[in-house]
mmCIF file of C-alpha atoms in Angstrom:
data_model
loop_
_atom_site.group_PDB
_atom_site.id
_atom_site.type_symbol
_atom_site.label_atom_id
_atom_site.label_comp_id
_atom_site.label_asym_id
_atom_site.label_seq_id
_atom_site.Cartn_x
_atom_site.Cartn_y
_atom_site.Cartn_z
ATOM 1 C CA UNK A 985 -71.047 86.156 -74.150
ATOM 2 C CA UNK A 986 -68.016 85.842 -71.971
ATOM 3 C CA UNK A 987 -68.068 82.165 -72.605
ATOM 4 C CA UNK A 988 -68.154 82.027 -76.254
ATOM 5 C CA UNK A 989 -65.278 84.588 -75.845
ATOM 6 C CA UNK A 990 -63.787 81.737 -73.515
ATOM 7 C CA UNK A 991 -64.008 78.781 -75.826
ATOM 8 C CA UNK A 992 -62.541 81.071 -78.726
ATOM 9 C CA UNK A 993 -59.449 81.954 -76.596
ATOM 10 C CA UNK A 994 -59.376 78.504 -75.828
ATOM 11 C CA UNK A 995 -59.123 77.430 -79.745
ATOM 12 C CA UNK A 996 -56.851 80.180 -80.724
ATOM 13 C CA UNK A 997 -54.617 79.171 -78.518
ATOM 14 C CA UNK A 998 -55.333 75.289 -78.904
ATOM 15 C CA UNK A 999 -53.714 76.194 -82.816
ATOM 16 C CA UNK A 1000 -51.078 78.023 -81.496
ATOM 17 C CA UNK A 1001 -49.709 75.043 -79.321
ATOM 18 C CA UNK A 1002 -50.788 72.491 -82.150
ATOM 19 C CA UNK A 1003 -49.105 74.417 -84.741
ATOM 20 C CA UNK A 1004 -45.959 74.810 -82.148
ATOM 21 C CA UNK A 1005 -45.742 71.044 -80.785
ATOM 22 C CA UNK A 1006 -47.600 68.659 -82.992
ATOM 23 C CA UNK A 1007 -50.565 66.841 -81.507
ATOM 24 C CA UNK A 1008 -48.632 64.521 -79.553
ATOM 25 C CA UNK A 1009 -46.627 66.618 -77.815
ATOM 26 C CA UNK A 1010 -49.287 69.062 -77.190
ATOM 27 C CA UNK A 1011 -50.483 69.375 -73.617
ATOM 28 C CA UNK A 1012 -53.674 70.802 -72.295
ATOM 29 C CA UNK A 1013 -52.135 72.438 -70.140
ATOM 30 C CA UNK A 1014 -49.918 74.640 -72.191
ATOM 31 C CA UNK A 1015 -53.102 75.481 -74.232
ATOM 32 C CA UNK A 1016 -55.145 76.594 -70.871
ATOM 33 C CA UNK A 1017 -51.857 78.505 -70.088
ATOM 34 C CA UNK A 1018 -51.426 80.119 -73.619
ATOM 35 C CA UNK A 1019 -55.301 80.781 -73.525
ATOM 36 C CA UNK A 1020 -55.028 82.719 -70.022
ATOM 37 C CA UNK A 1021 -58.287 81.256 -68.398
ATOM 38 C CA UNK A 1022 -58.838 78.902 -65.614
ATOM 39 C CA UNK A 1023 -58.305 75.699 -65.622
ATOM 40 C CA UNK A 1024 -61.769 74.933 -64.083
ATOM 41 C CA UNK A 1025 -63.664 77.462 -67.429
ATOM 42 C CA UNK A 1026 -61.481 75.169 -69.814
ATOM 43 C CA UNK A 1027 -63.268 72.139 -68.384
ATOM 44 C CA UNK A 1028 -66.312 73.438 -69.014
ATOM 45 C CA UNK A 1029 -65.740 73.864 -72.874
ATOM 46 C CA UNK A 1030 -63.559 71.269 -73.633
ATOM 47 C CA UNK A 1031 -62.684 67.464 -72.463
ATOM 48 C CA UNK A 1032 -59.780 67.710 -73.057
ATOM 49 C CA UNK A 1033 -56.927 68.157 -76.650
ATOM 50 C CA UNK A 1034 -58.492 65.623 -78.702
ATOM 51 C CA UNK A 1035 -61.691 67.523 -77.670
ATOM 52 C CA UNK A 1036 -60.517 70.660 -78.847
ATOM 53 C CA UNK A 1037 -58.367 69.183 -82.229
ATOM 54 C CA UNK A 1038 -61.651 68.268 -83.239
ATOM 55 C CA UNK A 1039 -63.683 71.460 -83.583
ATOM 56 C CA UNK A 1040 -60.477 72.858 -85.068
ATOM 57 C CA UNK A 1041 -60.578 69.976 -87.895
ATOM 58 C CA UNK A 1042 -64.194 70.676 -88.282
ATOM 59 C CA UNK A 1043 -63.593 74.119 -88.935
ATOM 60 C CA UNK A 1044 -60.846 73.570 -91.767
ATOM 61 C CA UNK A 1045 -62.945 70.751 -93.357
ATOM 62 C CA UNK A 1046 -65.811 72.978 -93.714
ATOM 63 C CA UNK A 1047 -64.110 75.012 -95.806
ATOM 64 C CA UNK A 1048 -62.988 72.267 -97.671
ATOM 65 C CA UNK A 1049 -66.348 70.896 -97.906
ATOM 66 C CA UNK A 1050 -68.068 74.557 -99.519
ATOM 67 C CA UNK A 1051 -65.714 73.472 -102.498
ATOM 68 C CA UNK A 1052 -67.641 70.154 -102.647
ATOM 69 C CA UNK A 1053 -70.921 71.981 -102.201
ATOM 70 C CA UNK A 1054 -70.074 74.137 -105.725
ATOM 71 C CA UNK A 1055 -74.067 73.652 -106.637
ATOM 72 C CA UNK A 1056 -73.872 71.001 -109.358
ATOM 73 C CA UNK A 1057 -75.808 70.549 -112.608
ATOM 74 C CA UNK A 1058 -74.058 70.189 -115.821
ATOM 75 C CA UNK A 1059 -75.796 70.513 -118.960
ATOM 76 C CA UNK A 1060 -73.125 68.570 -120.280
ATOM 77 C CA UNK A 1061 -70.068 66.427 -120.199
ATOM 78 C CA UNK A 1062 -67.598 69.368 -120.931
ATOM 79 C CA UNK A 1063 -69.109 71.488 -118.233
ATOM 80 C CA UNK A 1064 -69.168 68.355 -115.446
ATOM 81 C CA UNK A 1065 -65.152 68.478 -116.173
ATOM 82 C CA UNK A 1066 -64.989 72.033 -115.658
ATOM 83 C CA UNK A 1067 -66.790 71.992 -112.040
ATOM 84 C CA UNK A 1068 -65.118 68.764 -111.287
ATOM 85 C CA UNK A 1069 -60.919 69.641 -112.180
ATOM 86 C CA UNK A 1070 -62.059 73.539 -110.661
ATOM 87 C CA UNK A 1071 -62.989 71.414 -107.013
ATOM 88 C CA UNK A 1072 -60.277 69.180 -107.219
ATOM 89 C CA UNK A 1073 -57.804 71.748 -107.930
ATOM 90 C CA UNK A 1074 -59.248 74.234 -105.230
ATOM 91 C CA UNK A 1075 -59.227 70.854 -102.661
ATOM 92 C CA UNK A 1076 -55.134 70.177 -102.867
ATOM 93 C CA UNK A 1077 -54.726 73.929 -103.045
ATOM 94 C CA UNK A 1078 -56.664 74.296 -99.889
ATOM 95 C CA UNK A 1079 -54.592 71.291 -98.591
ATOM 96 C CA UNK A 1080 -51.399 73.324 -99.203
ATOM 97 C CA UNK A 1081 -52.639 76.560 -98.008
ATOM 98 C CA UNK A 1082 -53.598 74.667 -94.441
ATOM 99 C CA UNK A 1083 -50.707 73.028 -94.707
ATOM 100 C CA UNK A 1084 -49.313 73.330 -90.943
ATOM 101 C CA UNK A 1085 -53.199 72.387 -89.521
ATOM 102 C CA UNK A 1086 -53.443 69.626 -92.068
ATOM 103 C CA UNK A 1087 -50.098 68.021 -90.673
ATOM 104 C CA UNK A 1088 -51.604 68.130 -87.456
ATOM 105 C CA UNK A 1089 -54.853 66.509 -88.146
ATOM 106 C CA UNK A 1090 -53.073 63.908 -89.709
ATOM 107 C CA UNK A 1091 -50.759 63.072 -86.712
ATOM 108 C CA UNK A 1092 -54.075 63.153 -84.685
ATOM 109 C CA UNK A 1093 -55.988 60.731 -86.571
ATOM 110 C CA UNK A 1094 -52.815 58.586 -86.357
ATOM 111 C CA UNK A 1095 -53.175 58.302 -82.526
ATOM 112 C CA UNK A 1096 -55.855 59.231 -80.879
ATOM 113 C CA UNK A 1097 -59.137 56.961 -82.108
ATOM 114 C CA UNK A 1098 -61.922 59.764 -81.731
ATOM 115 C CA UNK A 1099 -60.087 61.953 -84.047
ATOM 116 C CA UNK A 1100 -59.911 59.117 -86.127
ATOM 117 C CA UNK A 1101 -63.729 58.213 -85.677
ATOM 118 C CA UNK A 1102 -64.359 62.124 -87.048
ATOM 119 C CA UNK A 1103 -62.255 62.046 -89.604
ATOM 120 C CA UNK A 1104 -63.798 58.446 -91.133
ATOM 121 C CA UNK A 1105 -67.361 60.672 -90.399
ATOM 122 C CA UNK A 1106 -65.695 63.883 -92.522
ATOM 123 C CA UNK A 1107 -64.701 61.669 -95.379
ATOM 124 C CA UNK A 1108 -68.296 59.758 -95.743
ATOM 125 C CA UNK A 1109 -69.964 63.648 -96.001
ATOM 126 C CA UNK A 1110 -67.764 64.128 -99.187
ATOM 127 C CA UNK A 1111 -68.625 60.694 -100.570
ATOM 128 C CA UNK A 1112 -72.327 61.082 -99.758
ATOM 129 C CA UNK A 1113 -71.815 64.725 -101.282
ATOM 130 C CA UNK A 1114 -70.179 63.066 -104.443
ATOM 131 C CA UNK A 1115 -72.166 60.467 -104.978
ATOM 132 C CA UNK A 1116 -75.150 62.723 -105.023
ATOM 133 C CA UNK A 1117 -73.252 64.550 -107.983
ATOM 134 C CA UNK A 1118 -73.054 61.570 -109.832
ATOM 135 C CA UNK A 1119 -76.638 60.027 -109.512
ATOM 136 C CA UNK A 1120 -78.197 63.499 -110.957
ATOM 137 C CA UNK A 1121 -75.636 63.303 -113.684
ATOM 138 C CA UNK A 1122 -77.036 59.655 -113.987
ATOM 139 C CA UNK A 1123 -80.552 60.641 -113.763
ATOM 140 C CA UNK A 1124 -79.700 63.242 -116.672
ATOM 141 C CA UNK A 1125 -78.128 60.978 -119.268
ATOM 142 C CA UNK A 1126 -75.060 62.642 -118.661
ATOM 143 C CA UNK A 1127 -72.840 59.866 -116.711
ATOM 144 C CA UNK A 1128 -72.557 56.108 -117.372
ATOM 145 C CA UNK A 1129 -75.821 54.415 -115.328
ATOM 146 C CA UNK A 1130 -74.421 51.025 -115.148
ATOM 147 C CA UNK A 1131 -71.959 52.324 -112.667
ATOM 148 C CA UNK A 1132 -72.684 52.029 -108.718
ATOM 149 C CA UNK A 1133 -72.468 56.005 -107.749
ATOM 150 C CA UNK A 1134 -71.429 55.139 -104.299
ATOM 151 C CA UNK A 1135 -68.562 53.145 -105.459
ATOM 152 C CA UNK A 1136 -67.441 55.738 -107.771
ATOM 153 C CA UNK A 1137 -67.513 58.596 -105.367
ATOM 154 C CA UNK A 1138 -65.788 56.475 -103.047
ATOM 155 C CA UNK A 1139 -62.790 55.201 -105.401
ATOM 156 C CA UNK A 1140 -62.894 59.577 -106.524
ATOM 157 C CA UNK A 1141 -62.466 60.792 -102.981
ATOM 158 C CA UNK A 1142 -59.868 57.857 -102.396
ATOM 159 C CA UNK A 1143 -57.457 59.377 -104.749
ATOM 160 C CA UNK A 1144 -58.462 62.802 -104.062
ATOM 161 C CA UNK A 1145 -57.190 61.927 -100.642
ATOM 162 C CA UNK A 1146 -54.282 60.456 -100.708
ATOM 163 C CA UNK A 1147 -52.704 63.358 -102.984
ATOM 164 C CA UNK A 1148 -54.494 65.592 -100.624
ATOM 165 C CA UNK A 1149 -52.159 63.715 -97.760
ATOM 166 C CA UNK A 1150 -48.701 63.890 -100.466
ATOM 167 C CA UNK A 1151 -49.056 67.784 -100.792
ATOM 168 C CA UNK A 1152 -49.546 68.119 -97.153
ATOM 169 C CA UNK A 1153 -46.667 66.073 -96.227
ATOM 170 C CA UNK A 1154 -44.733 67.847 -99.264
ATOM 171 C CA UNK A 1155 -44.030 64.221 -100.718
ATOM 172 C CA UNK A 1156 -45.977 65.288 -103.854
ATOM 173 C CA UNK A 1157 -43.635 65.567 -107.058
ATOM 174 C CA UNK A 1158 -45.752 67.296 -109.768
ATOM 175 C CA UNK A 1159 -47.470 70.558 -109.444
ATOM 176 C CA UNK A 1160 -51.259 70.744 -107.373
ATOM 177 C CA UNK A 1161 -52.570 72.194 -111.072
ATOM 178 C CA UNK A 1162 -50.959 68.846 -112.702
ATOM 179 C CA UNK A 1163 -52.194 66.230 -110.293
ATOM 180 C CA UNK A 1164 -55.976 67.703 -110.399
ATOM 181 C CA UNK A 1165 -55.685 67.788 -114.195
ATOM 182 C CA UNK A 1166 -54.642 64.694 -114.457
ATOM 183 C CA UNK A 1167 -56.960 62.668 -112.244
ATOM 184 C CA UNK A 1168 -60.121 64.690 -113.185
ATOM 185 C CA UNK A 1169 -59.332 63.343 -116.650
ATOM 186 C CA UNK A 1170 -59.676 59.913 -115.876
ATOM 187 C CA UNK A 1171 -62.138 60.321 -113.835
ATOM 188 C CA UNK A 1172 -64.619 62.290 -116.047
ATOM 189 C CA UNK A 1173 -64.082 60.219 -119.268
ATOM 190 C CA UNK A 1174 -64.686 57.346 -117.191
ATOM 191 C CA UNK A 1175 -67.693 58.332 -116.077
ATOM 192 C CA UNK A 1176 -69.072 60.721 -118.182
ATOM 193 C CA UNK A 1177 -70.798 59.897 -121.856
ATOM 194 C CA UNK B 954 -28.537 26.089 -91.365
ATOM 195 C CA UNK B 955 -29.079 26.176 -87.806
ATOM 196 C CA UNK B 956 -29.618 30.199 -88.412
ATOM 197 C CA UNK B 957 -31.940 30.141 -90.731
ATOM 198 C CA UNK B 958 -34.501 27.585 -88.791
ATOM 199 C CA UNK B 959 -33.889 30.002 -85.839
ATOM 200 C CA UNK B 960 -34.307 33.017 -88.171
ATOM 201 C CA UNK B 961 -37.773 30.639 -89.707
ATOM 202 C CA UNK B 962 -38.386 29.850 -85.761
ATOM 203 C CA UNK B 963 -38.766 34.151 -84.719
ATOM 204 C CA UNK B 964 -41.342 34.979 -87.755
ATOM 205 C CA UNK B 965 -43.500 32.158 -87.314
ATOM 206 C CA UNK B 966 -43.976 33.016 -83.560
ATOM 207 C CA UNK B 967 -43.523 37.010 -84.473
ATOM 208 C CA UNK B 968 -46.740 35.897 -86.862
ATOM 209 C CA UNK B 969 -48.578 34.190 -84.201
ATOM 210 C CA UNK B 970 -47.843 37.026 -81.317
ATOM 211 C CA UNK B 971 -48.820 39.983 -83.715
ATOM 212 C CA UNK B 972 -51.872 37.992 -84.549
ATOM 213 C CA UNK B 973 -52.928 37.530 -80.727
ATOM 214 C CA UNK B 974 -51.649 40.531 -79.541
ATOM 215 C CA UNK B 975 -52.067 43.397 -82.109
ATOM 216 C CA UNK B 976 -48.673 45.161 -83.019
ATOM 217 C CA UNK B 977 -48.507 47.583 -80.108
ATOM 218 C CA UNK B 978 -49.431 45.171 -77.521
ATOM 219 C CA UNK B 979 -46.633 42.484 -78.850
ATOM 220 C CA UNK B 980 -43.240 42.394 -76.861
ATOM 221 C CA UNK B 981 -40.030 41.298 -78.197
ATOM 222 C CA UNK B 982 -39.735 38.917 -75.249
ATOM 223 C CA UNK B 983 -42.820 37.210 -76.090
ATOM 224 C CA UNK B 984 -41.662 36.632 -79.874
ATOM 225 C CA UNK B 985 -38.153 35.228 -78.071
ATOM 226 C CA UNK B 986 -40.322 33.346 -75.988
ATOM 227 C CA UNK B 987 -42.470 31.588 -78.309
ATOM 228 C CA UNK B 988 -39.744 30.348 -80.721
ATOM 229 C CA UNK B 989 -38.123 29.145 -78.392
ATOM 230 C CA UNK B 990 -34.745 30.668 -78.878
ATOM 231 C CA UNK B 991 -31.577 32.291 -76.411
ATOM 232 C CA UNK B 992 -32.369 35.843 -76.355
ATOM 233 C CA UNK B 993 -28.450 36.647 -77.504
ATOM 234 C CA UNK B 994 -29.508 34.178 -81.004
ATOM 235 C CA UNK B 995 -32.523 36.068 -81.590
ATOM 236 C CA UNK B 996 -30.709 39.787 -81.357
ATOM 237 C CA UNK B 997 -28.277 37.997 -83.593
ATOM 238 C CA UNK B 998 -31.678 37.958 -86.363
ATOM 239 C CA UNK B 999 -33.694 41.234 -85.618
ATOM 240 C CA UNK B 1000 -33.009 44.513 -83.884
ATOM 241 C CA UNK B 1001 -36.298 44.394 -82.744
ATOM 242 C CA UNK B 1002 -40.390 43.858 -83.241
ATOM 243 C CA UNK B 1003 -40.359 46.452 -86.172
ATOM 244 C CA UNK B 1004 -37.486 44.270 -87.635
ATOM 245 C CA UNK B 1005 -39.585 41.511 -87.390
ATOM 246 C CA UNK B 1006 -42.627 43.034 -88.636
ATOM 247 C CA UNK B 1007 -41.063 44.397 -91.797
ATOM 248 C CA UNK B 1008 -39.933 41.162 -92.714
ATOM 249 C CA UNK B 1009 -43.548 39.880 -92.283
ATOM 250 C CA UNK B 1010 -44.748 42.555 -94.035
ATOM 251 C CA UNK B 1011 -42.142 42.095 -97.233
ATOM 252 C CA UNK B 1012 -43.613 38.512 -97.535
ATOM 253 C CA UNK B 1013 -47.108 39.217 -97.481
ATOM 254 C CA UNK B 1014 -46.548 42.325 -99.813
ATOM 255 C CA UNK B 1015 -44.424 39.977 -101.603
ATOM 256 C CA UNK B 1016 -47.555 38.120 -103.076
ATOM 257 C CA UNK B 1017 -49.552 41.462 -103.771
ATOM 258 C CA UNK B 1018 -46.831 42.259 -105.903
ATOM 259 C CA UNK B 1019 -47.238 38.972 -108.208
ATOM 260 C CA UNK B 1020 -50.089 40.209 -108.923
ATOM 261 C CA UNK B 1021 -49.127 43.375 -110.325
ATOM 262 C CA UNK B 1022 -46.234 41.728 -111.796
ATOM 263 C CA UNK B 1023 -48.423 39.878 -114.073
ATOM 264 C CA UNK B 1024 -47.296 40.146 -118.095
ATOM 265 C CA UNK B 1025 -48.969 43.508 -119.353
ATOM 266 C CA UNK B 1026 -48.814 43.193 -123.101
ATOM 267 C CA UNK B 1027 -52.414 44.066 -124.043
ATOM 268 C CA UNK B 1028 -53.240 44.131 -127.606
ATOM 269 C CA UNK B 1029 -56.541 46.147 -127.339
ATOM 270 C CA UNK B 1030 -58.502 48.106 -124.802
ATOM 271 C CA UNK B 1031 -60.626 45.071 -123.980
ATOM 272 C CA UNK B 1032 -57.475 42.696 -123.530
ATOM 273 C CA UNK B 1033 -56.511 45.792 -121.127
ATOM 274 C CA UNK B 1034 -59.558 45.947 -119.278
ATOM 275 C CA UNK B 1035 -59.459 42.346 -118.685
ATOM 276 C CA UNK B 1036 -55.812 42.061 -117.031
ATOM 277 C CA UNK B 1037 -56.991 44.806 -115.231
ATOM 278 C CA UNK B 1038 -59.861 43.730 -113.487
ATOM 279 C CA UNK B 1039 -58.456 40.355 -112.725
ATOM 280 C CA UNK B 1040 -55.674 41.874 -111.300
ATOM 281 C CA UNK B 1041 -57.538 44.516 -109.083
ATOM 282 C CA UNK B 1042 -60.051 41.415 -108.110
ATOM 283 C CA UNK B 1043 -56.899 39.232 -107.102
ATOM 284 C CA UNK B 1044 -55.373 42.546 -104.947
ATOM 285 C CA UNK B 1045 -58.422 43.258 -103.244
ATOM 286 C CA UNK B 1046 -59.175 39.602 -102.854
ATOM 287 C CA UNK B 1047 -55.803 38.691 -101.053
ATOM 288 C CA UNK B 1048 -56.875 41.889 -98.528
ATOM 289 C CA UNK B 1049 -59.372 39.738 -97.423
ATOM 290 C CA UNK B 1050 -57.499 36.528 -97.632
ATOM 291 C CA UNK B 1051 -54.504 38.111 -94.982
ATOM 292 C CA UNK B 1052 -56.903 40.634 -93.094
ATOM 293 C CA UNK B 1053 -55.263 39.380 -89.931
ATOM 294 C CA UNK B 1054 -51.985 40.253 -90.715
ATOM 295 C CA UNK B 1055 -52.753 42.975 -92.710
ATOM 296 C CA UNK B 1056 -54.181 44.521 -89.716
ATOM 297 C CA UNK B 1057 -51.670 44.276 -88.225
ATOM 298 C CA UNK B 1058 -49.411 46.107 -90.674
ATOM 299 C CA UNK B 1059 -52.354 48.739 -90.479
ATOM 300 C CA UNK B 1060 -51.776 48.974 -86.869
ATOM 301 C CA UNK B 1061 -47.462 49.116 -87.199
ATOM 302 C CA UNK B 1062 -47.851 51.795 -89.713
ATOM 303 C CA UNK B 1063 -49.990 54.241 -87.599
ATOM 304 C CA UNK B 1064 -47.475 53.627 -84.659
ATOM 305 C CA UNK B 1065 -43.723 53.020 -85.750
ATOM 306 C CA UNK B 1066 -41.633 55.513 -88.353
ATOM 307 C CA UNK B 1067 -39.645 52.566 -89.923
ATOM 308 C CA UNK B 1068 -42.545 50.224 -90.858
ATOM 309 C CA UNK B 1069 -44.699 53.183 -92.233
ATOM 310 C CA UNK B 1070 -41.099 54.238 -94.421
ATOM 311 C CA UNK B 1071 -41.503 50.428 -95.753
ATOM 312 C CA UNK B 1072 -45.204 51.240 -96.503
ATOM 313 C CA UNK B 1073 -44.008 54.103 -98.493
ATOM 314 C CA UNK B 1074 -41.472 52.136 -100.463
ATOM 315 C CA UNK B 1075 -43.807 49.211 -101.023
ATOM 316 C CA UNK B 1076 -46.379 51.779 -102.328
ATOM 317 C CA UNK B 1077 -43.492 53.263 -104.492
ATOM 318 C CA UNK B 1078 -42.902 49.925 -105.916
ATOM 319 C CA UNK B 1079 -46.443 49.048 -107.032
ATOM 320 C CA UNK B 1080 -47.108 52.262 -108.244
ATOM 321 C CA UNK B 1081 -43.531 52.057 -110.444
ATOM 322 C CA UNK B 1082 -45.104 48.812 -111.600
ATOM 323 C CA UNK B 1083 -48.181 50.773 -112.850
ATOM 324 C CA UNK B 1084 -46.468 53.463 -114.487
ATOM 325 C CA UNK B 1085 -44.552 51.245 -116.669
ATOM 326 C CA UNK B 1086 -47.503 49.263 -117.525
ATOM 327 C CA UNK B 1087 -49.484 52.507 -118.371
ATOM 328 C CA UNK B 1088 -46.094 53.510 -120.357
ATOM 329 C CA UNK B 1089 -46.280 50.717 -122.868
ATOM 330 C CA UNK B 1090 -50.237 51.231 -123.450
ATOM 331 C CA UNK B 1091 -49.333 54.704 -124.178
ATOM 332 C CA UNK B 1092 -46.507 54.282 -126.496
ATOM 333 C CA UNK B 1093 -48.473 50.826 -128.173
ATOM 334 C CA UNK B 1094 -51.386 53.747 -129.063
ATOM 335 C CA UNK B 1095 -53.978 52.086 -126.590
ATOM 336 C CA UNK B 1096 -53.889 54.379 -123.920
ATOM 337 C CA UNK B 1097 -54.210 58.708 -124.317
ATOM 338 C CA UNK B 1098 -50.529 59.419 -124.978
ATOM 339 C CA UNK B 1099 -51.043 63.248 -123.019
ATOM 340 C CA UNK B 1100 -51.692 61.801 -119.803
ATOM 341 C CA UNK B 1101 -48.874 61.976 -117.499
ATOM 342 C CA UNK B 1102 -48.465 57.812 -116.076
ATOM 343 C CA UNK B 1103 -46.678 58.204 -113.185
ATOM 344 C CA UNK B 1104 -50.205 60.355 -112.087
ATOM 345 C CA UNK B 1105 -52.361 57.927 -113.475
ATOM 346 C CA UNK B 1106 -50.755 55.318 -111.435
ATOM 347 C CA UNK B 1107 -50.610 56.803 -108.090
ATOM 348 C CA UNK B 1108 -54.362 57.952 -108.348
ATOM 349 C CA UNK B 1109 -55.108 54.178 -109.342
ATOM 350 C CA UNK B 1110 -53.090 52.678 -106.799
ATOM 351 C CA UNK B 1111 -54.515 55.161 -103.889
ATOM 352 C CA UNK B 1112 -58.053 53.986 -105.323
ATOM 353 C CA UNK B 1113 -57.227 50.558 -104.942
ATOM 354 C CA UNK B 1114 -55.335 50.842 -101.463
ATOM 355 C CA UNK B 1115 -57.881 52.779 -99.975
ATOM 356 C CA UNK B 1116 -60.280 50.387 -100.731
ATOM 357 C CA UNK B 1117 -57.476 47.302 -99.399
ATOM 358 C CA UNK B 1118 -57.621 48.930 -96.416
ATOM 359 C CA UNK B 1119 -61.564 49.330 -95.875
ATOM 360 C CA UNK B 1120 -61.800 45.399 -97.076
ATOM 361 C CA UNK B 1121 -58.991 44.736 -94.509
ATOM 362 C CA UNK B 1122 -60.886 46.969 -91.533
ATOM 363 C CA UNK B 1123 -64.259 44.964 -92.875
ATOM 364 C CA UNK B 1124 -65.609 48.189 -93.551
ATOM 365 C CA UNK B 1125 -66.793 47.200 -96.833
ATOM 366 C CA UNK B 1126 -70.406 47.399 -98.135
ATOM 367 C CA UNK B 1127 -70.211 46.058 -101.478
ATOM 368 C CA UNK B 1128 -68.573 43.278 -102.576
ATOM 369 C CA UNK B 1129 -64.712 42.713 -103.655
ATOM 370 C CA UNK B 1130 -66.244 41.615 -107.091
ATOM 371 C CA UNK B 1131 -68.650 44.622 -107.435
ATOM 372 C CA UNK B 1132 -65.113 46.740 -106.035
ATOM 373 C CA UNK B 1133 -62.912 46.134 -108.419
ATOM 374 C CA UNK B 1134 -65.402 45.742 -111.806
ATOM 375 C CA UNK B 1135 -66.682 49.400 -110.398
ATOM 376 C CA UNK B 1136 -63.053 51.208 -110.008
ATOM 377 C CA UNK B 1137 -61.800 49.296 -113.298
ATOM 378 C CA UNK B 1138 -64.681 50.654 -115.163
ATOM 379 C CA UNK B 1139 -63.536 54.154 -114.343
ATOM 380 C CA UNK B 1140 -59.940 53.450 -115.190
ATOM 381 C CA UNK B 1141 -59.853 52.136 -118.134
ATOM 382 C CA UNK B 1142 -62.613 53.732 -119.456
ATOM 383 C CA UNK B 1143 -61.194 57.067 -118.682
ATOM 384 C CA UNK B 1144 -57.418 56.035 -119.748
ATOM 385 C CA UNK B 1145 -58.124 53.538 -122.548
ATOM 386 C CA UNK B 1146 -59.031 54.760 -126.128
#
């Protein structure tokens, strides 16, 4: 009990100090500080900031992810482009409501390898996820069945991505609602039938 | 004349240190070193290894762009579809054809503020490239006049650079070929009328 209370201190504050200094300046020790517990208990639950950033970007990504788990089976074209501009909307919206965290995941995955290594294993859960989409839409008649689903899901999530990386670094020069519109279009009358 | 063979002199071995020693790794010294020049004459050239590197990186960016730069006048959606491909092949296939350098630039982006500002402007130029391109289709009636291009063409670039960067990492599965007729397919099916 008091060591789940431990480790929760322990990410609270880990935010705190991320939000505060970036990853790179961040220290472990100013999170064990921030935290209040020993510096031997900290040991115990985490290796060390990368550790830590880690179960923090797990936690955000999951919430991205129950967008890309929206239980999917269209009945038709029209209602696959629903589903699919709703998720990409609510995925860059998500991006600028985490905004601060996002930033410092991406600084993270910049430097330090394992965050990079979980990040790489993040992204292929959302292509696997997609690409299971499109192979039932396949399967149904619905999407074009010449096209590799892996591939597609990949080239998807690509651009999903790298808009999702614009809004967080406030580079982005249309409107979220805009940018998901306009991708999902392409993207669903290339696919669908 | 004597400047520009020593200016020649600092990228060749700049090309051949990167190569051997990875961006970080590479010293200034070593680049001096190799080509054989008086430290003052080389300082005279380049501020420093990013200097160097963005140079590099202009001239192997340089031939990317031809590629995009190819005359866009299609006449129909096929003709379209055609460039297209060809010109997504011939992008993805010089990835593989310059993986060592392009690693490299990988690396320099992840590490130093000024090359990954080049990265940005390079992107901005391809993706300018694309909008006008998409621009014309529209206003020719070939392509769906109420998409907004400049969207279009980041999302297609980000596609297509996402996957550069997977061929360059050799993280590829399929095959360049099967790469670019895949992501094409999607494209101009879903942009094309």
């Amino acid at each position: 009990m008091r060591s789940i209370m431990t480790r929760q201190k322990l990410l609270e504050a880990a935010k705190e100090v991320f939000l505060e200094e970036g990853f790179q300046r961040a220290t472990i020790s100013q999170i064990i500080k921030k935290a209040n517990v020993g510096y031997g208990t900290a040991y115990v639950h985490f290796e060390g900031k990368d550790d830590i950033l880690i179960v923090l970007m797990e936690g955000v990504m999951d919430q991205f992810y129950h967008i890309a788990e929206t239980p999917f089976f269209p009945t038709s074209k029209e209602e696959a482009e629903q589903v699919i501009e709703k998720q990409a909307y609510a995925f860059l919206k998500m991006a600028e409501a985490e905004r601060g965290m996002m930033q410092v995941f991406e600084q993270a995955i910049g430097i330090s390898p394992v965050v990079s290594d979980k990040w790489k294993e993040i992204r292929e859960r959302f292509i696997q996820r997609i690409s299971k989409d499109i192979a039932y839409s396949q399967q149904n008649g619905l999407a074009r069945a010449a096209l590799n689903h892996e591939l597609v899901a990949r080239g998807w999530f690509f651009a999903n991505e790298m808009y999702l990386w614009e809004i967080v670094r406030n580079e982005h020069q249309a409107s979220v609602e805009d940018i998901a519109k306009t991708i999902t279009a392409i993207y669903t009358t290339g696919l669908y039938l």
